[in-house]
Amino acid sequence: MTERTRGVLEMVAAMAISGTIGWLVVVSGQPVASVVFWRCLFGALTLVPVCLARGYFRPGTITPRQAGVAVLGGIALVANWLLLFAAYSGASISIATAVYNTQPFMLVGLGALFLGERPTLRKLGWLALAFGGVLLIVQARPGQGSGTHYLVGVLLALGAAFCYALAALFAKRLKGVPPHLIALVQVSVGVAALWPLASLPEATGAAAAWTTLATMGVVHTGLMYILLYGAIQKLPTPVTGALSFIYPIIAIAVDRLAFGHALQPVQIAGAVMVLLAAAGMTLGWPWRRPAPAAASQATR
């Protein structure tokens, strides 16, 4: 097996795992704050031996300043999980996931605001398409949710996308720091911040709840990060960007199969617009196909 093939398999597995987390959040039946806390705790317990085996705890691996930036990124990432998981109950997993994929555009805006990165006309065009898709999603009223709850769910998903973009912005400041160590710092922030709000599953159904929570921490956090970062190290950026869209496809399919949440035609159109715009932004698609080179004919 070549390194590229292994990277593709790791990325596909990571995105497939990510696509099922919404289902676990819902079936756990636990408050959102508790779900995120236990996810962080079990995730940290999974990442500690990995970082230890790789020698990431050696002095000098991360500076105090970098640790501070990683903590800020952890705050943003944990807030992102809280908002996204809360969005599922109002707007469904499918809609929340589609809206959540506006995160590349949030990152472009933050980059322009804080890093002086001027967006190109191509990026602004994809942004306009994504905005139109969100508007279609917002004005729809699904069968499983309506009115205020649905709108709140959409807004929570937008807030989650913004927080994820913030976490990515902080990650840009951590070049040279092992990504597994960054992930460990981030989930440790979640443990420290949320333990006062966490609760134990009730006795009735406790075994199933603990299994779900442990799976989210060990598989959907620890293992997923290991697979994701392993893939990123082996694959070019366009390939990882393309494979990342397996996540929303899996999430929407799981929502349909597990909970029977079928999207309305208007919602499907909006979701397609958002995902298409996110793909165009991530993969650098041009709006126009390059014209055939006339110069080569002129020189004949």
Short mmCIF file of C-alpha atoms in Angstrom, two decimals:
data_model
loop_
_atom_site.label_atom_id
_atom_site.label_comp_id
_atom_site.label_asym_id
_atom_site.label_seq_id
_atom_site.Cartn_x
_atom_site.Cartn_y
_atom_site.Cartn_z
CA MET A 1 0.00 0.00 0.00
CA THR A 2 1.42 3.37 -1.01
CA GLU A 3 1.59 6.29 1.41
CA ARG A 4 -0.96 8.22 -0.67
CA THR A 5 -3.44 5.32 -0.61
CA ARG A 6 -3.02 4.99 3.14
CA GLY A 7 -3.62 8.73 3.52
CA VAL A 8 -6.81 8.52 1.46
CA LEU A 9 -8.09 5.62 3.57
CA GLU A 10 -7.29 7.50 6.78
CA MET A 11 -9.07 10.64 5.55
CA VAL A 12 -12.14 8.69 4.40
CA ALA A 13 -12.31 6.90 7.76
CA ALA A 14 -11.92 10.17 9.69
CA MET A 15 -14.71 11.87 7.74
CA ALA A 16 -17.01 8.84 7.99
CA ILE A 17 -16.50 8.82 11.75
CA SER A 18 -17.23 12.56 11.93
CA GLY A 19 -20.43 12.09 9.95
CA THR A 20 -21.94 9.83 12.62
CA ILE A 21 -21.29 11.98 15.68
CA GLY A 22 -24.61 13.80 15.41
CA TRP A 23 -26.43 10.48 15.69
CA LEU A 24 -24.50 9.62 18.86
CA VAL A 25 -25.18 13.05 20.38
CA VAL A 26 -28.92 12.60 19.89
CA VAL A 27 -29.18 8.97 21.02
CA SER A 28 -27.07 9.62 24.13
CA GLY A 29 -29.98 11.57 25.59
CA GLN A 30 -27.56 13.65 27.68
CA PRO A 31 -27.39 17.45 28.10
CA VAL A 32 -25.11 19.10 25.56
CA ALA A 33 -22.61 20.35 28.16
CA SER A 34 -22.24 16.83 29.58
CA VAL A 35 -21.81 15.32 26.13
CA VAL A 36 -18.99 17.74 25.28
CA PHE A 37 -17.35 17.25 28.70
CA TRP A 38 -17.25 13.45 28.42
CA ARG A 39 -16.15 13.67 24.80
CA CYS A 40 -13.23 15.86 25.88
CA LEU A 41 -12.34 13.64 28.86
CA PHE A 42 -12.36 10.36 26.96
CA GLY A 43 -10.62 12.07 24.05
CA ALA A 44 -7.87 13.35 26.34
CA LEU A 45 -7.39 9.89 27.86
CA THR A 46 -6.93 8.56 24.32
CA LEU A 47 -4.51 11.28 23.18
CA VAL A 48 -2.24 11.26 26.26
CA PRO A 49 -0.60 7.88 25.50
CA VAL A 50 -0.26 8.85 21.83
CA CYS A 51 1.55 12.08 22.69
CA LEU A 52 3.65 10.24 25.27
CA ALA A 53 4.69 7.57 22.76
CA ARG A 54 5.65 10.23 20.21
CA GLY A 55 7.72 12.15 22.74
CA TYR A 56 5.59 15.29 22.60
CA PHE A 57 5.89 15.92 26.34
CA ARG A 58 9.58 16.70 26.07
CA PRO A 59 10.55 20.25 27.19
CA GLY A 60 10.61 22.70 24.32
CA THR A 61 8.01 20.93 22.19
CA ILE A 62 5.61 23.81 22.84
CA THR A 63 6.45 27.24 24.25
CA PRO A 64 4.33 29.00 26.92
CA ARG A 65 3.11 31.46 24.29
CA GLN A 66 2.12 28.65 21.94
CA ALA A 67 0.38 26.87 24.80
CA GLY A 68 -1.63 30.04 25.44
CA VAL A 69 -2.66 30.22 21.78
CA ALA A 70 -3.62 26.53 21.88
CA VAL A 71 -5.79 27.20 24.95
CA LEU A 72 -7.59 30.02 23.11
CA GLY A 73 -8.10 27.65 20.20
CA GLY A 74 -9.45 25.08 22.65
CA ILE A 75 -12.00 27.57 23.98
CA ALA A 76 -13.17 28.25 20.43
CA LEU A 77 -13.29 24.55 19.54
CA VAL A 78 -15.25 23.58 22.65
CA ALA A 79 -17.70 26.45 22.04
CA ASN A 80 -18.06 25.16 18.50
CA TRP A 81 -19.04 21.70 19.76
CA LEU A 82 -21.50 23.13 22.28
CA LEU A 83 -23.25 25.24 19.64
CA LEU A 84 -23.28 22.54 16.95
CA PHE A 85 -24.65 19.83 19.24
CA ALA A 86 -27.31 22.24 20.53
CA ALA A 87 -28.29 23.02 16.92
CA TYR A 88 -29.30 19.41 16.23
CA SER A 89 -32.45 19.58 18.35
CA GLY A 90 -33.77 22.66 16.57
CA ALA A 91 -32.71 22.33 12.95
CA SER A 92 -31.93 18.59 12.59
CA ILE A 93 -28.52 17.05 11.97
CA SER A 94 -28.81 17.52 8.20
CA ILE A 95 -29.58 21.24 8.26
CA ALA A 96 -27.13 22.00 11.07
CA THR A 97 -24.35 20.17 9.20
CA ALA A 98 -25.08 21.95 5.92
CA VAL A 99 -25.09 25.38 7.57
CA TYR A 100 -21.98 24.42 9.57
CA ASN A 101 -20.09 24.06 6.30
CA THR A 102 -20.07 27.85 5.94
CA GLN A 103 -16.93 27.71 8.13
CA PRO A 104 -14.49 28.29 5.21
CA PHE A 105 -16.16 31.64 4.58
CA MET A 106 -15.98 32.58 8.24
CA LEU A 107 -12.24 31.86 8.06
CA VAL A 108 -11.88 34.08 4.99
CA GLY A 109 -13.60 36.92 6.84
CA LEU A 110 -11.46 36.47 9.95
CA GLY A 111 -8.33 36.27 7.81
CA ALA A 112 -9.22 39.56 6.13
CA LEU A 113 -9.99 41.18 9.48
CA PHE A 114 -7.01 40.00 11.54
CA LEU A 115 -4.37 38.80 9.07
CA GLY A 116 -4.82 41.32 6.28
CA GLU A 117 -5.66 38.59 3.75
CA ARG A 118 -7.72 40.23 1.01
CA PRO A 119 -10.39 37.91 -0.43
CA THR A 120 -10.39 37.52 -4.20
CA LEU A 121 -13.43 38.07 -6.42
CA ARG A 122 -13.62 34.30 -6.87
CA LYS A 123 -13.89 33.77 -3.11
CA LEU A 124 -16.48 36.54 -2.81
CA GLY A 125 -18.50 34.81 -5.53
CA TRP A 126 -18.49 31.52 -3.62
CA LEU A 127 -19.41 33.45 -0.48
CA ALA A 128 -22.43 34.95 -2.23
CA LEU A 129 -23.55 31.49 -3.35
CA ALA A 130 -23.21 30.12 0.19
CA PHE A 131 -25.14 33.09 1.59
CA GLY A 132 -27.95 32.43 -0.87
CA GLY A 133 -28.02 28.79 0.23
CA VAL A 134 -28.27 29.76 3.89
CA LEU A 135 -31.16 32.12 3.07
CA LEU A 136 -33.02 29.26 1.38
CA ILE A 137 -32.44 27.03 4.41
CA VAL A 138 -33.55 29.74 6.86
CA GLN A 139 -36.84 30.47 5.12
CA ALA A 140 -37.82 26.79 4.97
CA ARG A 141 -39.94 25.13 7.64
CA PRO A 142 -39.20 21.40 8.02
CA GLY A 143 -41.65 18.83 9.30
CA GLN A 144 -39.50 18.00 12.34
CA GLY A 145 -39.10 21.58 13.50
CA SER A 146 -40.78 24.91 12.98
CA GLY A 147 -40.74 28.57 13.76
CA THR A 148 -38.39 29.85 16.41
CA HIS A 149 -36.75 26.51 17.25
CA TYR A 150 -35.75 25.95 13.63
CA LEU A 151 -34.31 29.44 13.23
CA VAL A 152 -32.43 29.14 16.53
CA GLY A 153 -30.96 25.84 15.33
CA VAL A 154 -29.72 27.48 12.13
CA LEU A 155 -28.23 30.40 14.07
CA LEU A 156 -26.51 28.00 16.49
CA ALA A 157 -24.97 26.16 13.53
CA LEU A 158 -23.73 29.47 12.12
CA GLY A 159 -22.26 30.30 15.53
CA ALA A 160 -20.55 26.90 15.60
CA ALA A 161 -19.04 27.56 12.17
CA PHE A 162 -17.71 30.91 13.38
CA CYS A 163 -16.14 29.33 16.47
CA TYR A 164 -14.54 26.60 14.36
CA ALA A 165 -13.08 29.27 12.07
CA LEU A 166 -11.68 31.00 15.16
CA ALA A 167 -10.07 27.73 16.24
CA ALA A 168 -8.55 27.34 12.77
CA LEU A 169 -7.25 30.91 12.92
CA PHE A 170 -5.50 30.18 16.22
CA ALA A 171 -4.11 26.97 14.72
CA LYS A 172 -2.43 29.05 12.01
CA ARG A 173 -0.30 30.54 14.79
CA LEU A 174 0.91 27.12 15.92
CA LYS A 175 3.12 26.06 13.04
CA GLY A 176 5.70 23.54 14.20
CA VAL A 177 3.63 22.34 17.16
CA PRO A 178 2.61 18.65 16.82
CA PRO A 179 -1.12 18.58 15.93
CA HIS A 180 -1.82 15.70 18.33
CA LEU A 181 -0.48 17.85 21.17
CA ILE A 182 -2.64 20.78 20.04
CA ALA A 183 -5.68 18.49 20.10
CA LEU A 184 -4.78 17.30 23.60
CA VAL A 185 -4.52 20.88 24.87
CA GLN A 186 -7.87 21.72 23.28
CA VAL A 187 -9.81 18.82 24.77
CA SER A 188 -8.12 19.43 28.14
CA VAL A 189 -9.55 22.95 28.01
CA GLY A 190 -12.98 21.39 27.54
CA VAL A 191 -12.51 19.14 30.56
CA ALA A 192 -11.43 22.06 32.77
CA ALA A 193 -14.16 24.41 31.56
CA LEU A 194 -17.12 22.05 31.60
CA TRP A 195 -16.60 19.80 34.61
CA PRO A 196 -18.82 22.01 36.86
CA LEU A 197 -21.64 21.58 34.31
CA ALA A 198 -21.18 17.87 33.66
CA SER A 199 -23.51 15.24 35.04
CA LEU A 200 -23.53 11.46 35.24
CA PRO A 201 -26.06 9.51 33.15
CA GLU A 202 -29.12 8.41 35.08
CA ALA A 203 -29.23 4.82 36.30
CA THR A 204 -31.88 3.90 33.75
CA GLY A 205 -30.04 3.32 30.48
CA ALA A 206 -26.70 4.28 32.02
CA ALA A 207 -24.80 1.47 30.28
CA ALA A 208 -25.95 2.59 26.84
CA ALA A 209 -25.25 6.24 27.66
CA TRP A 210 -21.72 5.48 28.90
CA THR A 211 -21.03 3.42 25.78
CA THR A 212 -22.16 6.31 23.58
CA LEU A 213 -20.14 8.91 25.49
CA ALA A 214 -17.01 6.76 25.52
CA THR A 215 -17.36 6.13 21.79
CA MET A 216 -17.58 9.86 21.12
CA GLY A 217 -14.42 10.46 23.12
CA VAL A 218 -12.28 7.51 22.08
CA VAL A 219 -13.41 7.03 18.47
CA HIS A 220 -14.88 10.38 17.38
CA THR A 221 -12.19 12.46 19.08
CA GLY A 222 -9.02 10.52 19.85
CA LEU A 223 -9.02 8.09 16.92
CA MET A 224 -10.53 10.61 14.51
CA TYR A 225 -7.79 13.18 15.25
CA ILE A 226 -5.09 10.52 14.79
CA LEU A 227 -6.54 9.47 11.42
CA LEU A 228 -7.14 13.06 10.29
CA TYR A 229 -3.68 14.35 11.11
CA GLY A 230 -2.10 11.22 9.66
CA ALA A 231 -3.96 11.83 6.40
CA ILE A 232 -3.06 15.53 6.30
CA GLN A 233 0.63 14.62 6.56
CA LYS A 234 0.39 12.21 3.60
CA LEU A 235 -1.94 13.99 1.16
CA PRO A 236 -1.83 17.26 -0.79
CA THR A 237 -4.26 19.94 0.40
CA PRO A 238 -6.68 19.66 -2.59
CA VAL A 239 -7.17 15.95 -1.90
CA THR A 240 -7.86 16.43 1.81
CA GLY A 241 -10.22 19.28 0.93
CA ALA A 242 -12.16 17.13 -1.51
CA LEU A 243 -12.39 14.16 0.86
CA SER A 244 -13.58 16.40 3.71
CA PHE A 245 -16.99 16.63 2.02
CA ILE A 246 -17.60 12.99 2.87
CA TYR A 247 -18.49 14.30 6.35
CA PRO A 248 -21.66 16.27 5.46
CA ILE A 249 -22.79 13.57 3.03
CA ILE A 250 -22.53 10.88 5.72
CA ALA A 251 -24.19 13.14 8.31
CA ILE A 252 -27.18 13.86 6.06
CA ALA A 253 -27.53 10.17 5.14
CA VAL A 254 -27.37 9.09 8.80
CA ASP A 255 -29.99 11.67 9.76
CA ARG A 256 -32.31 10.29 7.09
CA LEU A 257 -31.75 6.63 7.93
CA ALA A 258 -31.68 6.91 11.74
CA PHE A 259 -34.32 9.57 12.35
CA GLY A 260 -36.28 9.77 9.09
CA HIS A 261 -35.50 13.46 8.62
CA ALA A 262 -36.10 14.11 4.93
CA LEU A 263 -35.17 17.53 3.58
CA GLN A 264 -37.65 19.63 1.65
CA PRO A 265 -36.75 20.57 -1.96
CA VAL A 266 -35.92 24.14 -0.91
CA GLN A 267 -33.69 22.86 1.90
CA ILE A 268 -31.95 20.45 -0.47
CA ALA A 269 -31.30 23.32 -2.88
CA GLY A 270 -29.91 25.47 -0.06
CA ALA A 271 -27.72 22.67 1.28
CA VAL A 272 -26.36 21.93 -2.21
CA MET A 273 -25.56 25.62 -2.70
CA VAL A 274 -23.68 25.80 0.61
CA LEU A 275 -21.73 22.58 0.04
CA LEU A 276 -20.96 23.49 -3.59
CA ALA A 277 -19.72 26.91 -2.50
CA ALA A 278 -17.62 25.39 0.28
CA ALA A 279 -16.12 22.91 -2.20
CA GLY A 280 -15.38 25.68 -4.68
CA MET A 281 -13.72 27.74 -1.97
CA THR A 282 -11.71 24.84 -0.54
CA LEU A 283 -10.59 23.39 -3.87
CA GLY A 284 -10.02 26.72 -5.62
CA TRP A 285 -12.50 26.13 -8.44
CA PRO A 286 -12.64 28.99 -11.00
CA TRP A 287 -16.00 30.46 -11.94
CA ARG A 288 -15.17 30.20 -15.62
CA ARG A 289 -13.43 27.43 -17.46
CA PRO A 290 -10.13 28.74 -18.88
CA ALA A 291 -10.44 29.67 -22.56
CA PRO A 292 -8.42 27.57 -25.03
CA ALA A 293 -5.01 29.07 -25.64
CA ALA A 294 -5.32 30.99 -28.86
CA ALA A 295 -1.70 31.96 -28.73
CA SER A 296 -0.53 28.48 -29.66
CA GLN A 297 -2.63 28.60 -32.83
CA ALA A 298 -1.40 32.06 -33.71
CA THR A 299 2.21 30.87 -33.74
CA ARG A 300 1.54 28.01 -36.13
#
